[in-house]
Tab-separated table of C-alpha atoms in Angstrom:
chain	number	residue	atom	x	y	z
A	1	MET	CA	22.321	3.681	36.096
A	2	SER	CA	23.578	6.912	35.825
A	3	THR	CA	21.648	9.919	34.081
A	4	ARG	CA	23.741	10.478	31.241
A	5	SER	CA	23.281	6.898	30.708
A	6	ALA	CA	19.322	7.242	30.688
A	7	VAL	CA	19.997	10.058	28.291
A	8	ALA	CA	21.597	7.674	25.871
A	9	ARG	CA	19.235	4.599	26.357
A	10	ALA	CA	16.498	7.121	25.024
A	11	THR	CA	18.159	8.624	22.406
A	12	GLY	CA	19.133	5.494	20.840
A	13	ASP	CA	22.684	5.488	22.376
A	14	THR	CA	23.680	8.437	20.140
A	15	PRO	CA	26.120	10.852	21.610
A	16	ARG	CA	25.950	14.098	21.887
A	17	ARG	CA	26.460	15.698	18.407
A	18	LYS	CA	25.432	18.235	15.707
A	19	ILE	CA	23.186	15.738	13.192
A	20	PRO	CA	22.985	17.565	9.621
A	21	ALA	CA	19.840	18.543	9.250
A	22	GLY	CA	20.099	16.919	5.298
A	23	PHE	CA	21.235	13.713	7.086
A	24	ILE	CA	17.568	13.103	8.929
A	25	TYR	CA	15.514	14.571	6.027
A	26	PHE	CA	17.085	11.953	3.438
A	27	PHE	CA	16.366	8.993	5.526
A	28	GLY	CA	13.357	10.857	6.340
A	29	ALA	CA	12.506	11.157	3.011
A	30	PHE	CA	13.860	7.440	2.035
A	31	GLY	CA	11.356	6.161	4.007
A	32	GLY	CA	9.020	7.777	1.563
A	33	ILE	CA	11.012	6.139	-1.490
A	34	LEU	CA	10.943	2.355	0.522
A	35	PHE	CA	7.093	2.890	0.900
A	36	GLY	CA	6.513	3.708	-2.780
A	37	TYR	CA	8.666	1.116	-4.150
A	38	ASP	CA	6.612	-1.390	-2.344
A	39	ILE	CA	3.182	-0.008	-3.806
A	40	GLY	CA	4.946	0.114	-7.396
A	41	VAL	CA	6.618	-3.004	-7.814
A	42	MET	CA	4.213	-5.571	-8.482
A	43	THR	CA	3.487	-3.266	-11.421
A	44	GLY	CA	6.479	-4.594	-13.205
A	45	ALA	CA	6.660	-8.019	-11.364
A	46	LEU	CA	2.947	-9.234	-12.144
A	47	PRO	CA	3.296	-9.395	-16.114
A	48	PHE	CA	6.261	-12.279	-15.498
A	49	LEU	CA	4.606	-13.649	-12.132
A	50	MET	CA	1.456	-14.111	-14.254
A	51	GLN	CA	3.291	-16.065	-17.367
A	52	ASP	CA	5.279	-17.833	-14.930
A	53	TRP	CA	2.035	-19.284	-12.706
A	54	ASN	CA	-0.335	-19.316	-15.476
A	55	LEU	CA	-2.469	-16.878	-14.170
A	56	GLU	CA	-3.953	-15.022	-17.040
A	57	GLY	CA	-7.546	-16.623	-16.310
A	58	ASP	CA	-7.320	-15.816	-12.686
A	59	ALA	CA	-8.901	-12.553	-12.489
A	60	ALA	CA	-9.475	-13.112	-8.587
A	61	GLY	CA	-6.255	-14.447	-8.026
A	62	ILE	CA	-4.132	-11.426	-10.053
A	63	GLY	CA	-6.584	-9.217	-7.569
A	64	TRP	CA	-5.871	-10.467	-4.361
A	65	ILE	CA	-2.214	-10.964	-5.056
A	66	THR	CA	-2.072	-7.014	-5.708
A	67	SER	CA	-4.595	-5.452	-2.999
A	68	ALA	CA	-3.774	-8.163	-0.377
A	69	LEU	CA	-0.707	-5.392	0.469
A	70	MET	CA	-3.398	-2.401	0.768
A	71	LEU	CA	-5.368	-4.825	3.248
A	72	GLY	CA	-2.066	-5.325	5.325
A	73	ALA	CA	-1.698	-1.381	5.188
A	74	ILE	CA	-5.504	-0.686	6.832
A	75	PHE	CA	-4.101	-2.596	10.033
A	76	GLY	CA	-0.628	-1.750	9.823
A	77	GLY	CA	-1.712	2.377	9.567
A	78	ALA	CA	-4.028	1.857	12.568
A	79	LEU	CA	-1.443	-0.575	14.617
A	80	SER	CA	1.155	2.165	13.822
A	81	GLY	CA	-0.302	5.004	16.091
A	82	GLN	CA	-0.136	2.569	19.191
A	83	LEU	CA	3.263	0.855	18.629
A	84	SER	CA	5.028	4.490	18.754
A	85	ASP	CA	3.439	5.598	21.198
A	86	ARG	CA	4.263	2.512	23.269
A	87	ILE	CA	7.696	2.493	21.815
A	88	GLY	CA	8.689	5.683	20.336
A	89	ARG	CA	8.916	6.853	16.519
A	90	ARG	CA	12.632	5.618	15.886
A	91	ARG	CA	12.136	1.969	16.951
A	92	SER	CA	8.683	1.877	14.919
A	93	ILE	CA	10.299	2.657	12.062
A	94	LEU	CA	13.045	0.090	12.901
A	95	VAL	CA	10.362	-2.168	13.033
A	96	ALA	CA	9.032	-1.818	9.655
A	97	ALA	CA	11.885	-1.465	8.010
A	98	VAL	CA	12.602	-5.123	9.258
A	99	ILE	CA	9.131	-6.054	8.051
A	100	PHE	CA	9.810	-4.914	4.809
A	101	ALA	CA	13.093	-6.451	4.277
A	102	VAL	CA	11.913	-9.960	5.456
A	103	ALA	CA	8.450	-10.089	3.944
A	104	SER	CA	10.394	-8.742	0.463
A	105	ILE	CA	12.905	-11.711	0.629
A	106	LEU	CA	9.860	-14.455	1.575
A	107	LEU	CA	7.969	-13.131	-1.164
A	108	GLY	CA	11.236	-13.451	-3.793
A	109	VAL	CA	11.424	-17.171	-2.347
A	110	SER	CA	7.831	-17.867	-2.706
A	111	PRO	CA	7.123	-21.903	-3.816
A	112	HIS	CA	6.298	-21.987	-7.433
A	113	GLY	CA	2.430	-21.637	-7.471
A	114	GLY	CA	1.995	-20.943	-3.838
A	115	LEU	CA	-1.132	-18.494	-4.818
A	116	GLY	CA	-1.787	-18.449	-1.101
A	117	TYR	CA	1.611	-18.203	0.356
A	118	MET	CA	1.645	-15.595	-2.059
A	119	ILE	CA	-0.950	-13.395	-0.689
A	120	ALA	CA	-0.434	-13.859	3.253
A	121	MET	CA	3.114	-12.515	2.332
A	122	ARG	CA	1.931	-9.383	0.579
A	123	TRP	CA	-0.528	-8.918	3.313
A	124	PHE	CA	2.231	-8.863	5.707
A	125	LEU	CA	4.136	-6.690	4.112
A	126	GLY	CA	1.013	-4.198	4.048
A	127	LEU	CA	1.711	-4.157	7.753
A	128	ALA	CA	5.040	-2.096	7.012
A	129	VAL	CA	3.625	-0.084	4.180
A	130	GLY	CA	0.776	1.068	6.123
A	131	ALA	CA	3.194	1.786	9.186
A	132	ALA	CA	5.725	3.247	7.460
A	133	SER	CA	2.443	5.643	5.594
A	134	ALA	CA	2.027	7.241	9.161
A	135	LEU	CA	5.125	7.121	10.702
A	136	VAL	CA	7.680	8.298	8.828
A	137	PRO	CA	5.958	11.542	7.710
A	138	ALA	CA	5.147	11.847	11.738
A	139	TYR	CA	8.847	11.211	12.885
A	140	MET	CA	9.766	14.191	10.320
A	141	ALA	CA	7.285	16.555	11.358
A	142	GLU	CA	8.783	16.160	14.982
A	143	MET	CA	12.159	16.358	14.002
A	144	ALA	CA	11.995	19.786	11.495
A	145	PRO	CA	11.779	23.013	12.403
A	146	THR	CA	8.939	24.765	12.680
A	147	ARG	CA	9.634	26.750	9.378
A	148	LEU	CA	10.042	23.423	7.343
A	149	ARG	CA	6.929	21.639	8.218
A	150	GLY	CA	4.548	22.980	5.812
A	151	ARG	CA	6.605	21.511	3.280
A	152	LEU	CA	6.786	18.024	4.293
A	153	SER	CA	3.068	16.801	2.799
A	154	GLY	CA	4.335	17.860	-0.500
A	155	LEU	CA	7.945	16.758	-0.117
A	156	ASN	CA	6.647	13.135	1.274
A	157	GLN	CA	4.406	12.989	-1.909
A	158	THR	CA	7.576	13.359	-4.198
A	159	MET	CA	9.624	10.849	-2.168
A	160	ILE	CA	6.717	8.288	-2.344
A	161	VAL	CA	6.046	8.688	-6.428
A	162	SER	CA	9.974	9.097	-6.601
A	163	GLY	CA	9.977	5.094	-5.185
A	164	MET	CA	7.298	4.186	-7.564
A	165	LEU	CA	9.397	5.313	-10.330
A	166	LEU	CA	12.428	3.420	-8.732
A	167	SER	CA	10.688	0.450	-8.692
A	168	TYR	CA	9.452	0.727	-12.211
A	169	LEU	CA	12.963	1.593	-13.989
A	170	VAL	CA	14.298	-1.840	-11.401
A	171	ALA	CA	11.585	-3.638	-13.416
A	172	PHE	CA	12.382	-2.289	-16.967
A	173	GLY	CA	16.123	-3.263	-16.010
A	174	LEU	CA	15.102	-7.050	-14.804
A	175	GLN	CA	12.570	-7.518	-17.686
A	176	HIS	CA	15.338	-9.472	-19.756
A	177	LEU	CA	16.310	-12.220	-17.018
A	178	SER	CA	14.302	-15.431	-17.246
A	179	THR	CA	10.312	-15.096	-16.166
A	180	THR	CA	11.088	-16.968	-12.731
A	181	TRP	CA	13.990	-14.360	-11.938
A	182	ALA	CA	12.601	-11.668	-13.152
A	183	TRP	CA	9.693	-11.426	-10.935
A	184	ARG	CA	11.685	-12.878	-7.798
A	185	SER	CA	14.498	-10.411	-8.206
A	186	MET	CA	11.934	-7.312	-8.548
A	187	LEU	CA	9.974	-8.335	-5.176
A	188	ALA	CA	13.253	-9.679	-3.270
A	189	GLY	CA	14.992	-6.580	-4.072
A	190	ALA	CA	13.055	-4.475	-2.286
A	191	ALA	CA	14.773	-5.674	0.738
A	192	VAL	CA	17.686	-3.196	-0.366
A	193	PRO	CA	16.153	0.312	0.488
A	194	ALA	CA	14.512	-1.640	3.744
A	195	ILE	CA	18.177	-2.284	4.606
A	196	ILE	CA	19.690	1.405	4.074
A	197	LEU	CA	16.692	2.545	5.892
A	198	PHE	CA	17.057	0.600	9.048
A	199	LEU	CA	20.715	1.350	9.193
A	200	GLY	CA	20.298	4.922	8.386
A	201	VAL	CA	17.691	5.159	11.027
A	202	LEU	CA	19.901	3.112	13.567
A	203	ARG	CA	21.764	5.937	13.487
A	204	LEU	CA	19.073	9.004	14.263
A	205	PRO	CA	17.949	10.124	17.711
A	206	GLU	CA	14.400	9.453	19.203
A	207	SER	CA	11.343	12.212	18.724
A	208	PRO	CA	12.013	14.789	20.943
A	209	ARG	CA	8.425	14.973	21.512
A	210	PHE	CA	7.997	11.486	22.444
A	211	LEU	CA	10.360	11.956	25.169
A	212	VAL	CA	8.606	14.350	26.487
A	213	HIS	CA	5.258	12.609	26.573
A	214	LYS	CA	7.184	9.840	28.543
A	215	GLY	CA	8.458	12.501	31.216
A	216	GLN	CA	12.198	12.340	29.697
A	217	LEU	CA	12.919	16.115	29.423
A	218	ASP	CA	16.784	15.545	29.409
A	219	ALA	CA	16.688	12.816	26.692
A	220	ALA	CA	14.225	15.071	24.997
A	221	ARG	CA	16.750	18.670	25.601
A	222	GLU	CA	19.711	16.083	24.652
A	223	VAL	CA	18.066	15.206	21.413
A	224	LEU	CA	17.098	18.986	20.910
A	225	SER	CA	20.780	20.141	21.196
A	226	MET	CA	21.755	18.264	18.347
A	227	ILE	CA	19.391	19.258	15.986
A	228	ARG	CA	18.890	22.975	17.103
A	229	PRO	CA	20.635	26.252	17.825
A	230	ALA	CA	21.150	26.687	21.401
A	231	ASP	CA	18.966	29.302	21.859
A	232	ALA	CA	16.315	27.721	20.166
A	233	ILE	CA	16.186	24.587	22.436
A	234	GLU	CA	14.618	25.582	25.802
A	235	PRO	CA	11.656	27.648	23.603
A	236	GLU	CA	11.231	24.756	21.754
A	237	LEU	CA	10.641	22.174	24.684
A	238	ARG	CA	8.343	24.550	26.493
A	239	GLU	CA	6.080	24.444	23.580
A	240	ILE	CA	6.130	20.475	23.484
A	241	GLN	CA	5.355	20.518	26.884
A	242	ARG	CA	2.753	23.111	26.491
A	243	THR	CA	1.361	21.255	23.497
A	244	ALA	CA	1.953	17.369	24.802
A	245	GLU	CA	-0.116	18.669	28.187
A	246	LEU	CA	-3.091	20.400	25.886
A	247	GLU	CA	-2.981	17.142	24.033
A	248	SER	CA	-3.575	14.835	27.204
A	249	ASN	CA	-6.426	16.810	28.450
A	250	VAL	CA	-8.207	16.628	24.994
A	251	ALA	CA	-7.680	12.973	25.092
A	252	ALA	CA	-9.199	12.363	28.396
A	253	ARG	CA	-12.380	13.987	27.352
A	254	THR	CA	-12.963	13.049	23.839
A	255	SER	CA	-14.013	9.503	21.973
A	256	TRP	CA	-14.886	8.012	19.550
A	257	SER	CA	-18.739	9.542	19.635
A	258	THR	CA	-16.939	12.855	19.667
A	259	LEU	CA	-16.529	12.718	15.740
A	260	PHE	CA	-20.481	12.452	15.554
A	261	GLN	CA	-21.254	15.604	17.229
A	262	SER	CA	-22.732	18.029	15.129
A	263	LYS	CA	-20.167	20.726	15.772
A	264	TYR	CA	-17.701	18.313	14.041
A	265	ARG	CA	-19.593	16.039	11.637
A	266	TYR	CA	-19.373	17.986	9.213
A	267	LEU	CA	-15.676	18.238	8.769
A	268	VAL	CA	-15.190	14.480	9.295
A	269	VAL	CA	-17.779	13.852	6.754
A	270	ALA	CA	-15.223	16.052	4.585
A	271	GLY	CA	-12.101	14.999	5.549
A	272	VAL	CA	-12.748	10.957	5.161
A	273	GLY	CA	-14.679	11.801	2.072
A	274	VAL	CA	-12.034	13.220	0.048
A	275	ALA	CA	-9.563	10.852	1.388
A	276	ALA	CA	-12.092	7.727	0.338
A	277	PHE	CA	-12.642	9.331	-3.298
A	278	GLN	CA	-8.753	9.776	-3.596
A	279	GLN	CA	-8.830	5.980	-3.874
A	280	PHE	CA	-12.325	5.158	-5.336
A	281	GLN	CA	-11.836	7.363	-8.367
A	282	GLY	CA	-9.538	4.701	-9.169
A	283	ALA	CA	-5.862	5.647	-9.951
A	284	ASN	CA	-4.366	2.805	-8.298
A	285	ALA	CA	-5.846	0.767	-11.325
A	286	ILE	CA	-3.463	2.271	-13.742
A	287	PHE	CA	-0.461	2.121	-11.267
A	288	TYR	CA	-0.829	-1.067	-10.445
A	289	TYR	CA	-2.264	-2.469	-13.828
A	290	ILE	CA	-0.997	-0.410	-16.635
A	291	PRO	CA	1.686	-2.918	-18.364
A	292	LEU	CA	-1.815	-5.238	-18.575
A	293	ILE	CA	-4.041	-2.116	-19.598
A	294	VAL	CA	-1.352	-1.626	-22.626
A	295	GLU	CA	-1.526	-5.082	-23.169
A	296	ALA	CA	-5.622	-5.093	-23.461
A	297	ALA	CA	-5.335	-1.839	-25.789
A	298	SER	CA	-2.538	-3.259	-28.183
A	299	ASP	CA	-0.433	-5.990	-29.488
A	300	VAL	CA	2.476	-5.165	-26.905
A	301	SER	CA	2.797	-7.880	-24.279
A	302	ALA	CA	2.497	-7.039	-21.047
A	303	ASP	CA	6.015	-7.957	-20.166
A	304	SER	CA	7.185	-6.311	-22.942
A	305	ALA	CA	5.339	-2.633	-21.866
A	306	LEU	CA	7.428	-2.095	-18.848
A	307	VAL	CA	8.183	1.541	-20.104
A	308	TRP	CA	4.661	2.684	-19.565
A	309	PRO	CA	4.742	2.329	-16.107
A	310	ILE	CA	8.232	5.204	-16.155
A	311	ILE	CA	6.305	7.246	-18.357
A	312	GLN	CA	3.704	7.398	-15.870
A	313	GLY	CA	6.090	7.192	-12.882
A	314	VAL	CA	7.727	10.776	-14.246
A	315	ILE	CA	4.794	12.385	-14.818
A	316	LEU	CA	3.996	11.523	-10.988
A	317	VAL	CA	7.355	12.890	-9.852
A	318	LEU	CA	6.917	16.052	-12.168
A	319	GLY	CA	3.345	16.586	-10.641
A	320	SER	CA	4.179	16.407	-7.278
A	321	LEU	CA	7.127	18.817	-7.558
A	322	LEU	CA	4.504	21.353	-9.387
A	323	PHE	CA	2.282	21.294	-6.746
A	324	ILE	CA	5.110	21.906	-4.193
A	325	ALA	CA	5.634	25.190	-6.052
A	326	ILE	CA	1.841	26.140	-6.505
A	327	ALA	CA	0.205	24.771	-3.557
A	328	ASP	CA	-0.101	27.715	-1.721
A	329	ARG	CA	-1.032	29.983	-4.223
A	330	PHE	CA	-4.635	28.562	-5.427
A	331	ASN	CA	-7.572	27.655	-2.855
A	332	ARG	CA	-7.628	23.641	-2.307
A	333	ARG	CA	-10.889	23.178	-3.888
A	334	ALA	CA	-10.129	25.180	-7.112
A	335	LEU	CA	-7.504	22.713	-7.652
A	336	LEU	CA	-9.470	19.354	-6.277
A	337	THR	CA	-11.938	20.760	-8.778
A	338	LEU	CA	-9.869	21.186	-11.421
A	339	GLY	CA	-8.146	17.515	-11.295
A	340	GLY	CA	-11.473	16.114	-10.708
A	341	THR	CA	-13.221	17.502	-13.394
A	342	VAL	CA	-10.205	16.966	-16.174
A	343	MET	CA	-9.823	13.045	-14.399
A	344	GLY	CA	-13.397	12.537	-15.092
A	345	ILE	CA	-13.656	13.562	-18.253
A	346	SER	CA	-9.986	11.443	-19.267
A	347	PHE	CA	-11.603	8.525	-18.155
A	348	ILE	CA	-15.366	8.848	-19.960
A	349	LEU	CA	-13.956	10.363	-23.220
A	350	PRO	CA	-12.360	6.894	-24.362
A	351	ALA	CA	-15.732	5.083	-23.960
A	352	ILE	CA	-17.060	7.734	-26.004
A	353	ILE	CA	-14.655	7.332	-28.986
A	354	ALA	CA	-15.093	3.808	-28.636
A	355	TRP	CA	-18.937	3.877	-29.094
A	356	ALA	CA	-19.029	6.744	-31.736
A	357	MET	CA	-15.462	5.575	-33.456
A	358	PRO	CA	-15.108	1.709	-33.368
A	359	ASP	CA	-12.123	1.913	-35.329
A	360	ALA	CA	-10.097	4.225	-33.406
A	361	ASN	CA	-6.966	3.573	-32.017
A	362	PRO	CA	-7.523	1.670	-28.670
A	363	MET	CA	-3.941	3.150	-27.621
A	364	LEU	CA	-5.799	6.477	-26.990
A	365	ILE	CA	-7.247	5.188	-23.748
A	366	VAL	CA	-3.442	4.924	-22.568
A	367	LEU	CA	-2.934	8.663	-23.793
A	368	PHE	CA	-6.016	9.719	-21.837
A	369	LEU	CA	-4.533	8.069	-18.968
A	370	SER	CA	-1.659	9.821	-18.770
A	371	ILE	CA	-3.777	13.198	-19.032
A	372	TYR	CA	-5.336	11.772	-15.915
A	373	VAL	CA	-1.992	10.915	-13.882
A	374	ALA	CA	-0.670	14.687	-14.731
A	375	PHE	CA	-3.420	16.593	-13.221
A	376	TYR	CA	-4.382	13.606	-10.586
A	377	SER	CA	-0.346	14.038	-9.254
A	378	PHE	CA	-0.997	17.763	-8.494
A	379	THR	CA	-4.208	18.075	-7.243
A	380	TRP	CA	-5.719	15.103	-5.579
A	381	ALA	CA	-2.741	12.896	-4.664
A	382	PRO	CA	-0.979	15.630	-2.520
A	383	LEU	CA	-4.170	17.634	-1.598
A	384	THR	CA	-5.979	14.968	0.411
A	385	TRP	CA	-3.285	14.580	2.719
A	386	VAL	CA	-3.286	18.696	2.972
A	387	LEU	CA	-7.185	18.644	3.669
A	388	VAL	CA	-6.589	16.171	6.471
A	389	GLY	CA	-4.093	17.917	8.601
A	390	GLU	CA	-5.969	21.133	7.756
A	391	LEU	CA	-9.547	20.095	8.439
A	392	PHE	CA	-9.884	18.294	11.721
A	393	PRO	CA	-9.327	20.506	15.440
A	394	LEU	CA	-7.367	19.270	17.520
A	395	VAL	CA	-9.977	17.700	20.036
A	396	ILE	CA	-10.562	15.115	17.007
A	397	ARG	CA	-7.676	15.163	15.029
A	398	GLY	CA	-6.022	11.891	15.790
A	399	ARG	CA	-9.084	9.819	15.394
A	400	ALA	CA	-10.902	11.658	12.502
A	401	ALA	CA	-7.405	11.798	10.866
A	402	GLY	CA	-7.133	7.827	11.467
A	403	MET	CA	-9.992	6.928	10.202
A	404	ALA	CA	-9.691	8.940	6.884
A	405	SER	CA	-6.544	7.291	6.192
A	406	SER	CA	-8.282	3.746	6.820
A	407	PHE	CA	-11.048	5.011	4.483
A	408	ASN	CA	-8.053	5.757	1.709
A	409	TRP	CA	-6.723	2.317	2.287
A	410	ILE	CA	-9.977	0.417	1.558
A	411	GLY	CA	-10.425	2.727	-1.116
A	412	SER	CA	-7.053	1.556	-2.748
A	413	PHE	CA	-7.694	-2.053	-1.685
A	414	ALA	CA	-11.336	-2.142	-3.105
A	415	VAL	CA	-9.883	-1.306	-6.569
A	416	GLY	CA	-6.598	-3.093	-6.250
A	417	LEU	CA	-9.014	-5.999	-5.973
A	418	SER	CA	-11.878	-5.347	-8.343
A	419	PHE	CA	-10.049	-4.176	-11.288
A	420	PRO	CA	-8.909	-7.319	-12.681
A	421	ILE	CA	-12.138	-8.902	-11.779
A	422	MET	CA	-14.353	-5.717	-13.915
A	423	THR	CA	-12.032	-5.844	-16.958
A	424	ALA	CA	-12.774	-9.838	-17.167
A	425	SER	CA	-16.255	-9.121	-17.827
A	426	MET	CA	-16.391	-5.765	-19.948
A	427	PRO	CA	-14.105	-3.836	-21.956
A	428	GLN	CA	-11.710	-1.933	-20.079
A	429	HIS	CA	-12.930	1.839	-21.345
A	430	ALA	CA	-16.455	1.102	-19.634
A	431	VAL	CA	-14.629	0.313	-16.637
A	432	PHE	CA	-12.459	3.240	-16.588
A	433	ALA	CA	-16.145	5.116	-17.485
A	434	ILE	CA	-17.247	4.241	-14.053
A	435	PHE	CA	-13.980	5.613	-12.638
A	436	GLY	CA	-14.900	8.717	-14.640
A	437	GLY	CA	-18.194	8.928	-13.062
A	438	ILE	CA	-16.632	8.647	-9.375
A	439	CYS	CA	-14.644	11.437	-10.306
A	440	LEU	CA	-17.165	13.534	-11.204
A	441	LEU	CA	-19.056	12.859	-8.003
A	442	GLY	CA	-15.981	13.367	-6.598
A	443	VAL	CA	-15.903	17.004	-7.357
A	444	LEU	CA	-19.370	17.074	-6.373
A	445	PHE	CA	-18.748	16.403	-3.480
A	446	VAL	CA	-15.701	18.947	-2.758
A	447	ARG	CA	-17.841	21.853	-3.886
A	448	THR	CA	-21.121	20.982	-1.952
A	449	ARG	CA	-19.282	19.185	1.424
A	450	VAL	CA	-15.776	20.601	2.023
A	451	PRO	CA	-14.597	23.885	3.023
A	452	GLU	CA	-12.000	26.022	1.926
A	453	THR	CA	-9.374	25.832	4.064
A	454	ARG	CA	-6.297	28.154	2.619
A	455	GLY	CA	-5.141	30.673	4.839
A	456	ARG	CA	-7.926	30.156	7.046
A	457	SER	CA	-7.447	28.997	10.721
A	458	LEU	CA	-8.897	25.920	12.520
A	459	GLU	CA	-11.153	27.765	14.418
A	460	GLU	CA	-12.850	29.733	10.925
A	461	ILE	CA	-13.254	26.282	9.609
A	462	GLU	CA	-15.140	24.560	12.184
A	463	ALA	CA	-17.472	27.787	12.699
A	464	GLU	CA	-18.497	27.116	8.947
A	465	GLY	CA	-19.239	23.713	9.832
A	466	SER	CA	-21.435	24.875	12.679
A	467	ARG	CA	-23.332	27.151	10.942
């Protein structure tokens, strides 16, 4: 086999040409949109599914249908790293896109009343969701020039919430179909963006960083020639080689026990704790169940309350754009403290009002939830992953970031499963008051256990933890 053929195979059979940066970022961003769409689509589909399958009294079944996706994502996120190291970032994204499309279609043709089938398919879909949540940002970071990598966290968050908003808009547009066709169309429709992602990524090359790790320097040089100016190719290739060698040396002397050494334990607790608090604070209870929340607070049926997810989606998108504008102007801990405090108060106030004024309009809770979403969208939602990227030194970064991601998905699964069960046994303002207390505990955790990372080197952060 010729060298040229080997290069072509390694780069995904892509001919040597300049690839517009916008093309790479569009389909990288499209992965975030697909990820967000699959997180949000059940919000619109669930009221119709509940009506079609008579699930109104089955709180556990509702919780499992919703949360099975997050349970799958725990495994998908954990497996994606090994898969991408074996077959490459690009091919792993293609595999995830295929699972997205297949699982979405299988959900759309679920047998009537097939609760177990639905839960299993949602778990299967979650494998792709968890994988995409790790693979897409990593691929974009490895393809983008250094000067743009700092913006990718905020951009990825914007794309995810845009995908959620898209799913809410699709649900709103399909609500006038028959009950059965409405939820089936919403779930199966996720196959369309998955196919678009597959076709787009099919035209992209493999990450040069992966190729260097595999010893395919000619192939890596070929990819860099597509996406970098000629004078930047060799310096970046040398930098990738240096980093790969450093990471190889680090991996050889690192194990899971390293995370619990005294010099790193402080940072691991901080990063994993913030990732867990982001979910246990209850944000996903709003995103998954807002139509049911509105139904419980008013006389409007859940399948007629689909404008509320759109309102929450617009708030999320605007908040993510605000974060991009202010991310480097304020300290991380200050933003988390502000967000967590307002979020906690927004959850606790409805319970106080319900106790002090029993005749108050119950829709007040929806107003306070909107305030919660607004502050969550530019503080805890994006900053969690900024901190995870900044807190961990290279020697523990891979394992610690993986642990933080796992705890985040565990929290998302727990909230998705428990919320309908909790609201079936107590008033929903009481449930949100519990989440409000967790928000305030999160603020206390940030103030006492999380170091400030803005404008500080990893060495300075690590030294603080050793004191």
